[in-house]
PDB file of C-alpha atoms in Angstrom:
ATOM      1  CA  UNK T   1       0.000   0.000   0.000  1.00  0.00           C
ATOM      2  CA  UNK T   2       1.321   3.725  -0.741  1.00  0.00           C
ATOM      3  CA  UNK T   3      -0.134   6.782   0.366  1.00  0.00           C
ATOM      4  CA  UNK T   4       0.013   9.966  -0.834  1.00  0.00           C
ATOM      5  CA  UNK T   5       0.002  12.595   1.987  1.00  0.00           C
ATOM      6  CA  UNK T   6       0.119  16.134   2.297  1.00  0.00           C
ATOM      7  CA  UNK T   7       0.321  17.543   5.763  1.00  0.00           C
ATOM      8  CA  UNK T   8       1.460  20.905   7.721  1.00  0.00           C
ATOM      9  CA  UNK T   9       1.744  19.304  10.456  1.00  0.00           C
ATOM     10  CA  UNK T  10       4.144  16.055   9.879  1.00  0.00           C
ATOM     11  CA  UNK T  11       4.583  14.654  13.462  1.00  0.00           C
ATOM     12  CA  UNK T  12       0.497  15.388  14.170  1.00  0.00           C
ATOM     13  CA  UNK T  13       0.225  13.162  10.857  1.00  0.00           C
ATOM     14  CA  UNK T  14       2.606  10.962  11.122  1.00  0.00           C
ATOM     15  CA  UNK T  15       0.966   9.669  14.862  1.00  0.00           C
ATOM     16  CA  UNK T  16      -2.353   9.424  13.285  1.00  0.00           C
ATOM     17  CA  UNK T  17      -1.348   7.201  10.100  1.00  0.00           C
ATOM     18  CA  UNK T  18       0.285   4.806  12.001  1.00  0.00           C
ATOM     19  CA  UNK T  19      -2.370   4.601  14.858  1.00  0.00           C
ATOM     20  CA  UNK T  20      -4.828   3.895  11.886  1.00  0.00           C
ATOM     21  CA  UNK T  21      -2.495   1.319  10.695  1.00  0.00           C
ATOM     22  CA  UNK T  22      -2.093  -0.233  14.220  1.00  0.00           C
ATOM     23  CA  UNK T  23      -5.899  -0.065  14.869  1.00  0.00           C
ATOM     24  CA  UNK T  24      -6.198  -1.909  11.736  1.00  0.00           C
ATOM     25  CA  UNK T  25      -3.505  -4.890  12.115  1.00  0.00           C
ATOM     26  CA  UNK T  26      -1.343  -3.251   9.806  1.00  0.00           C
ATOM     27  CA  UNK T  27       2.508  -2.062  10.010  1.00  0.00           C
ATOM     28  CA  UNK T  28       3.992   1.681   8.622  1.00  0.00           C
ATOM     29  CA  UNK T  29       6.989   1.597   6.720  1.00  0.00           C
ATOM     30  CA  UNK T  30       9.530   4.444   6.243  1.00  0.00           C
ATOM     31  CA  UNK T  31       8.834   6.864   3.621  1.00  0.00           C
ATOM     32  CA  UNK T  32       9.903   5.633   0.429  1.00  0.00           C
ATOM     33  CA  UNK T  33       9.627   1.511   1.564  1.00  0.00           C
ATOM     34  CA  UNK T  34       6.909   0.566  -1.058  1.00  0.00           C
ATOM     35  CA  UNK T  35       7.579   3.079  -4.331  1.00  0.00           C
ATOM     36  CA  UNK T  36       9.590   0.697  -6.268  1.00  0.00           C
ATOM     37  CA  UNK T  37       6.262  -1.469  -6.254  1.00  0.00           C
ATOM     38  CA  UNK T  38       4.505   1.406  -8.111  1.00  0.00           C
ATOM     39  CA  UNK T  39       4.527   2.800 -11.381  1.00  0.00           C
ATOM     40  CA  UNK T  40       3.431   6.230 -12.517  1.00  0.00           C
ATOM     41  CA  UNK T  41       0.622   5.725 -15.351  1.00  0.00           C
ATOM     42  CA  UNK T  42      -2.124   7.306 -16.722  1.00  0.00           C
ATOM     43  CA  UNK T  43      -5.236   5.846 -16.300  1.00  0.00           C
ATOM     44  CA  UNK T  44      -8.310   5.718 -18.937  1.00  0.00           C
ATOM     45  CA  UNK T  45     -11.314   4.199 -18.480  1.00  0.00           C
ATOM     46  CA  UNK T  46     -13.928   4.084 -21.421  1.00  0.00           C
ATOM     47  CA  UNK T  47     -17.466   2.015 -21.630  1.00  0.00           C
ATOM     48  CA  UNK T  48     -17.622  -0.923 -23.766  1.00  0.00           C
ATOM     49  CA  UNK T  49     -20.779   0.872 -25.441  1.00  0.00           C
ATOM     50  CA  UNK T  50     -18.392   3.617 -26.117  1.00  0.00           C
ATOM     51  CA  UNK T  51     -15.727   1.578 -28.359  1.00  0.00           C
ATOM     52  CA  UNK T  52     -14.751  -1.633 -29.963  1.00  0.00           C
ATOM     53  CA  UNK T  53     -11.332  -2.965 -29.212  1.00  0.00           C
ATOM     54  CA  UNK T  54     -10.012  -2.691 -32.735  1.00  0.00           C
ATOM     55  CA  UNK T  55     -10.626   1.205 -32.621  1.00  0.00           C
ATOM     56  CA  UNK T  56      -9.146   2.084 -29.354  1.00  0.00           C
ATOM     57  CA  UNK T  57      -6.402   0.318 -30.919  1.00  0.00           C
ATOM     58  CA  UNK T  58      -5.595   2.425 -33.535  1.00  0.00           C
ATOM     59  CA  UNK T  59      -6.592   4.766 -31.491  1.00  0.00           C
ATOM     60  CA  UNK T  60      -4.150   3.826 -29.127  1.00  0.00           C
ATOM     61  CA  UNK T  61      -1.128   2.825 -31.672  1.00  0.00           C
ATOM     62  CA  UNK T  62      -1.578   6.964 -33.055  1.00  0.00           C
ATOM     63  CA  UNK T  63      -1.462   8.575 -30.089  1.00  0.00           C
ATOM     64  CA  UNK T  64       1.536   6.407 -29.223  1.00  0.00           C
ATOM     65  CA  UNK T  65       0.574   4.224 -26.829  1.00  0.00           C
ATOM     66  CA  UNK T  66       1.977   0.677 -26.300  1.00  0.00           C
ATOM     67  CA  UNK T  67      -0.189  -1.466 -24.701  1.00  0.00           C
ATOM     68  CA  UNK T  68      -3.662  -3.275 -25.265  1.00  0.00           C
ATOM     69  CA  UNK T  69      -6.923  -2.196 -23.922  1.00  0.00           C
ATOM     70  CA  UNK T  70      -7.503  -4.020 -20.645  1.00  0.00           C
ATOM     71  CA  UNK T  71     -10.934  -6.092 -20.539  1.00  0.00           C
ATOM     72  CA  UNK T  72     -12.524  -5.529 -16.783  1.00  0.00           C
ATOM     73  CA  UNK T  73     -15.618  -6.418 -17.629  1.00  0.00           C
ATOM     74  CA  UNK T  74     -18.110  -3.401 -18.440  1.00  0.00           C
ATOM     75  CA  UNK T  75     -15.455  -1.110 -19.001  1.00  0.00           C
ATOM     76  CA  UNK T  76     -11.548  -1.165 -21.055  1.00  0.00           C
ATOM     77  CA  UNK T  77      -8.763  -0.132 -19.330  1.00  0.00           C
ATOM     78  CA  UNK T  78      -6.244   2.233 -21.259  1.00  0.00           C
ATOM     79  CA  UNK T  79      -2.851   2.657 -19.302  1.00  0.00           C
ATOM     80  CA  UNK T  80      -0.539   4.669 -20.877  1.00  0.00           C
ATOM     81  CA  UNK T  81       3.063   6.562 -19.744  1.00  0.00           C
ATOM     82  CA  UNK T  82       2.795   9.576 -18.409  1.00  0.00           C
ATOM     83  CA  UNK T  83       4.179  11.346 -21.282  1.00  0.00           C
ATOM     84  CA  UNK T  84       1.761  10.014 -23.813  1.00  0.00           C
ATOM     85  CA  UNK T  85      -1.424  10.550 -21.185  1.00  0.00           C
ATOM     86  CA  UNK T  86      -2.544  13.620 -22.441  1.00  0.00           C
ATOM     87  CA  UNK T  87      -2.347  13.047 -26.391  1.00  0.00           C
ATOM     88  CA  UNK T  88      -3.922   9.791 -25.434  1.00  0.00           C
ATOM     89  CA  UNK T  89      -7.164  11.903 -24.169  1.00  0.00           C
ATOM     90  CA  UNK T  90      -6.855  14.087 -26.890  1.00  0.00           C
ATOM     91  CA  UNK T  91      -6.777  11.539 -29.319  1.00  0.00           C
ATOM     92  CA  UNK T  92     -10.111   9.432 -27.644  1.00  0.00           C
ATOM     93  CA  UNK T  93     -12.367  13.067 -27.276  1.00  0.00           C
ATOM     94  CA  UNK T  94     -11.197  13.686 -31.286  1.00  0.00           C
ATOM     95  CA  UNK T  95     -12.681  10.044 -31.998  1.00  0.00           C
ATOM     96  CA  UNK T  96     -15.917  11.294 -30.398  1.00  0.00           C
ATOM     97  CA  UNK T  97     -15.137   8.727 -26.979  1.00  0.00           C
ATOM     98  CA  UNK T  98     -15.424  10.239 -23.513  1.00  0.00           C
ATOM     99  CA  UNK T  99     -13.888   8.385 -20.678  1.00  0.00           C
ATOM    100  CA  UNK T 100     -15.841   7.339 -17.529  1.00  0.00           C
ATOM    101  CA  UNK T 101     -13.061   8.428 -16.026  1.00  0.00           C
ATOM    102  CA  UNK T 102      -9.193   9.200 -16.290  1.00  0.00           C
ATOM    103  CA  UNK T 103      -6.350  10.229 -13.657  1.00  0.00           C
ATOM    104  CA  UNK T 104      -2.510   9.576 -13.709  1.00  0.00           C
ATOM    105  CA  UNK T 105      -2.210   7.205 -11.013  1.00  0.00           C
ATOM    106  CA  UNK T 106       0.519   4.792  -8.861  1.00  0.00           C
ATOM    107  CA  UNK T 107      -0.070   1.415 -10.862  1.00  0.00           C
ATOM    108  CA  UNK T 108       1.408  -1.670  -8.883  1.00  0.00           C
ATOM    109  CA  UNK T 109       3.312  -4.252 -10.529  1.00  0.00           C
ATOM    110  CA  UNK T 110       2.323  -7.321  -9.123  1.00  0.00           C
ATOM    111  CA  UNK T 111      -1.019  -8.140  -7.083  1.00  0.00           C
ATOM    112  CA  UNK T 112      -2.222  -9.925  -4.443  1.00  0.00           C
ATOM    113  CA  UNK T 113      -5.151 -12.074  -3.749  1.00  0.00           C
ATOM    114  CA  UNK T 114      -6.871 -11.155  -0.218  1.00  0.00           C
ATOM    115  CA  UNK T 115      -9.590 -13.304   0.818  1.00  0.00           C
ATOM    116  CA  UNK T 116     -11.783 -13.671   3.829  1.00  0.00           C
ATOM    117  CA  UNK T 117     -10.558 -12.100   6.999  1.00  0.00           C
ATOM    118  CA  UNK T 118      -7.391 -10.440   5.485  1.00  0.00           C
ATOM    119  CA  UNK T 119     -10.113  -8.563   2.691  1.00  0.00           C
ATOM    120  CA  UNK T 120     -11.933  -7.175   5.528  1.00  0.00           C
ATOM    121  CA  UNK T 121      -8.908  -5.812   7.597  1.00  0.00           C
ATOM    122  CA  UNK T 122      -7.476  -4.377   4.631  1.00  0.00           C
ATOM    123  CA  UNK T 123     -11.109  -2.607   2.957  1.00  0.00           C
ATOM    124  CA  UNK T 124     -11.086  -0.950   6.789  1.00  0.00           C
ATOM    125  CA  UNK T 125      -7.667  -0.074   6.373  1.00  0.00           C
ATOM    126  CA  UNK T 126      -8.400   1.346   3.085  1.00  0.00           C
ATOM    127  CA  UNK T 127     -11.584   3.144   4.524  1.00  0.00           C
ATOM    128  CA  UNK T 128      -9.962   4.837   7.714  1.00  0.00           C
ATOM    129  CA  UNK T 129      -6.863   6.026   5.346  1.00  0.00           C
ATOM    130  CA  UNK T 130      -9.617   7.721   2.698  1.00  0.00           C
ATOM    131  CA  UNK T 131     -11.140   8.937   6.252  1.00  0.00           C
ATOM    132  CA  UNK T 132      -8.033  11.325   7.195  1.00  0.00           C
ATOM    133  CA  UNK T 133      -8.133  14.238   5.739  1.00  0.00           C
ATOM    134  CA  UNK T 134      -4.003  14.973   5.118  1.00  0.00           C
ATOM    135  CA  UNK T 135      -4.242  11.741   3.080  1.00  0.00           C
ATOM    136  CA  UNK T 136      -4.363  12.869  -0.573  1.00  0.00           C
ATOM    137  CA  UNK T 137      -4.452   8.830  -2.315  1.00  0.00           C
ATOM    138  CA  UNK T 138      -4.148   5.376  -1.565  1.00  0.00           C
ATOM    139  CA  UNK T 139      -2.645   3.138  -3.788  1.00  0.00           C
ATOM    140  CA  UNK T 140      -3.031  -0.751  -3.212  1.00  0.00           C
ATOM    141  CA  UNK T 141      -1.965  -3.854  -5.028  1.00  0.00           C
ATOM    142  CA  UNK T 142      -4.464  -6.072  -3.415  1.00  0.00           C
ATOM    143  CA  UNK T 143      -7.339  -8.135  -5.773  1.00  0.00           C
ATOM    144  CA  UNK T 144     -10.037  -8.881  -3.846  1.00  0.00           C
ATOM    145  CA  UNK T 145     -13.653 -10.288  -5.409  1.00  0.00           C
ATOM    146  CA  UNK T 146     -16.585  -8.364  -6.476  1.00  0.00           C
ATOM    147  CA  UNK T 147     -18.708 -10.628  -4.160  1.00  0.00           C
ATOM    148  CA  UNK T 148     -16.366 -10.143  -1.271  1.00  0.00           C
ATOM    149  CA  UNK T 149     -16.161  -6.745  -1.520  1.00  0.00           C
ATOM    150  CA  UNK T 150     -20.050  -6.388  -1.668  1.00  0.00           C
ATOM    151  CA  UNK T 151     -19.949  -8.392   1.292  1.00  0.00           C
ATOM    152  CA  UNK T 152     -17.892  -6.325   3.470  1.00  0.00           C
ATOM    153  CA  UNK T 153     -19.629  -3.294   2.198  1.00  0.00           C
ATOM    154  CA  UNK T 154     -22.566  -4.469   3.708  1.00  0.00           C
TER     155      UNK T 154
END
């Protein structure tokens, strides 16, 4: 997990992250501990009923992206560097496609599968972080199921 925080008051902030991290059976790192597991990427999301595959492609290839549309179900993914995010918007409102959303984001590398009790602890975790107001984003490379976390949602 990284967090983005911005603070004027680090010691004040610093107490409360990691008593929200204690509270919530989790452990704070030093700054810094956890970056190398994140990449900087733009993030594009655009409805199925907004595209086909084959056009975001070329859509895609000309604005000089380099990877495929992701497939997450109702929606395709478009990550793209940071250096191509912008053209890449450009290039999808010029095609007539507006995103559901878009943001350059912290994009882990690998992720892992939480189940269960661990899913729980770390949606709470995830909740109580969103909660404080110095904390700006929370970046996490957890997968956890639809059902699961419609479950702990309540």
């Amino acid at each position: 997990m990284l967090a983005e925080i911005s603070t004027d008051n680090r010691n004040r902030t610093v107490s409360e992250i990691r008593h929200v991290f204690g509270k919530n059976n989790g452990n704070m790192a030093s700054a810094g501990a956890v970056a190398y597991m994140f990449h900087k990427k733009g993030d594009i999301i655009i409805p199925k009923s907004a595209a086909k595959v084959d056009d975001l492609m070329n859509i895609i290839i000309d604005a000089g992206g380099e990877d495929e549309p992701i497939d997450d179900g109702e929606n395709w993914e478009i990550l793209t560097a940071t250096s191509v995010y912008e053209s890449m918007l450009e290039a999808l409102k010029k095609a007539g496609i507006t995103p559901a959303s878009s943001s350059v984001t912290m994009i882990p590398d690998t992720y892992i599968k939480l189940e269960g009790q661990q899913a729980a602890q770390m949606i709470r975790l995830m909740e109580a972080l969103e909660d404080n107001e110095d904390v700006q984003n929370v970046h996490a490379n957890f997968d956890i199921d639809q059902k699961v976390l419609e479950e702990v949602a309540g």
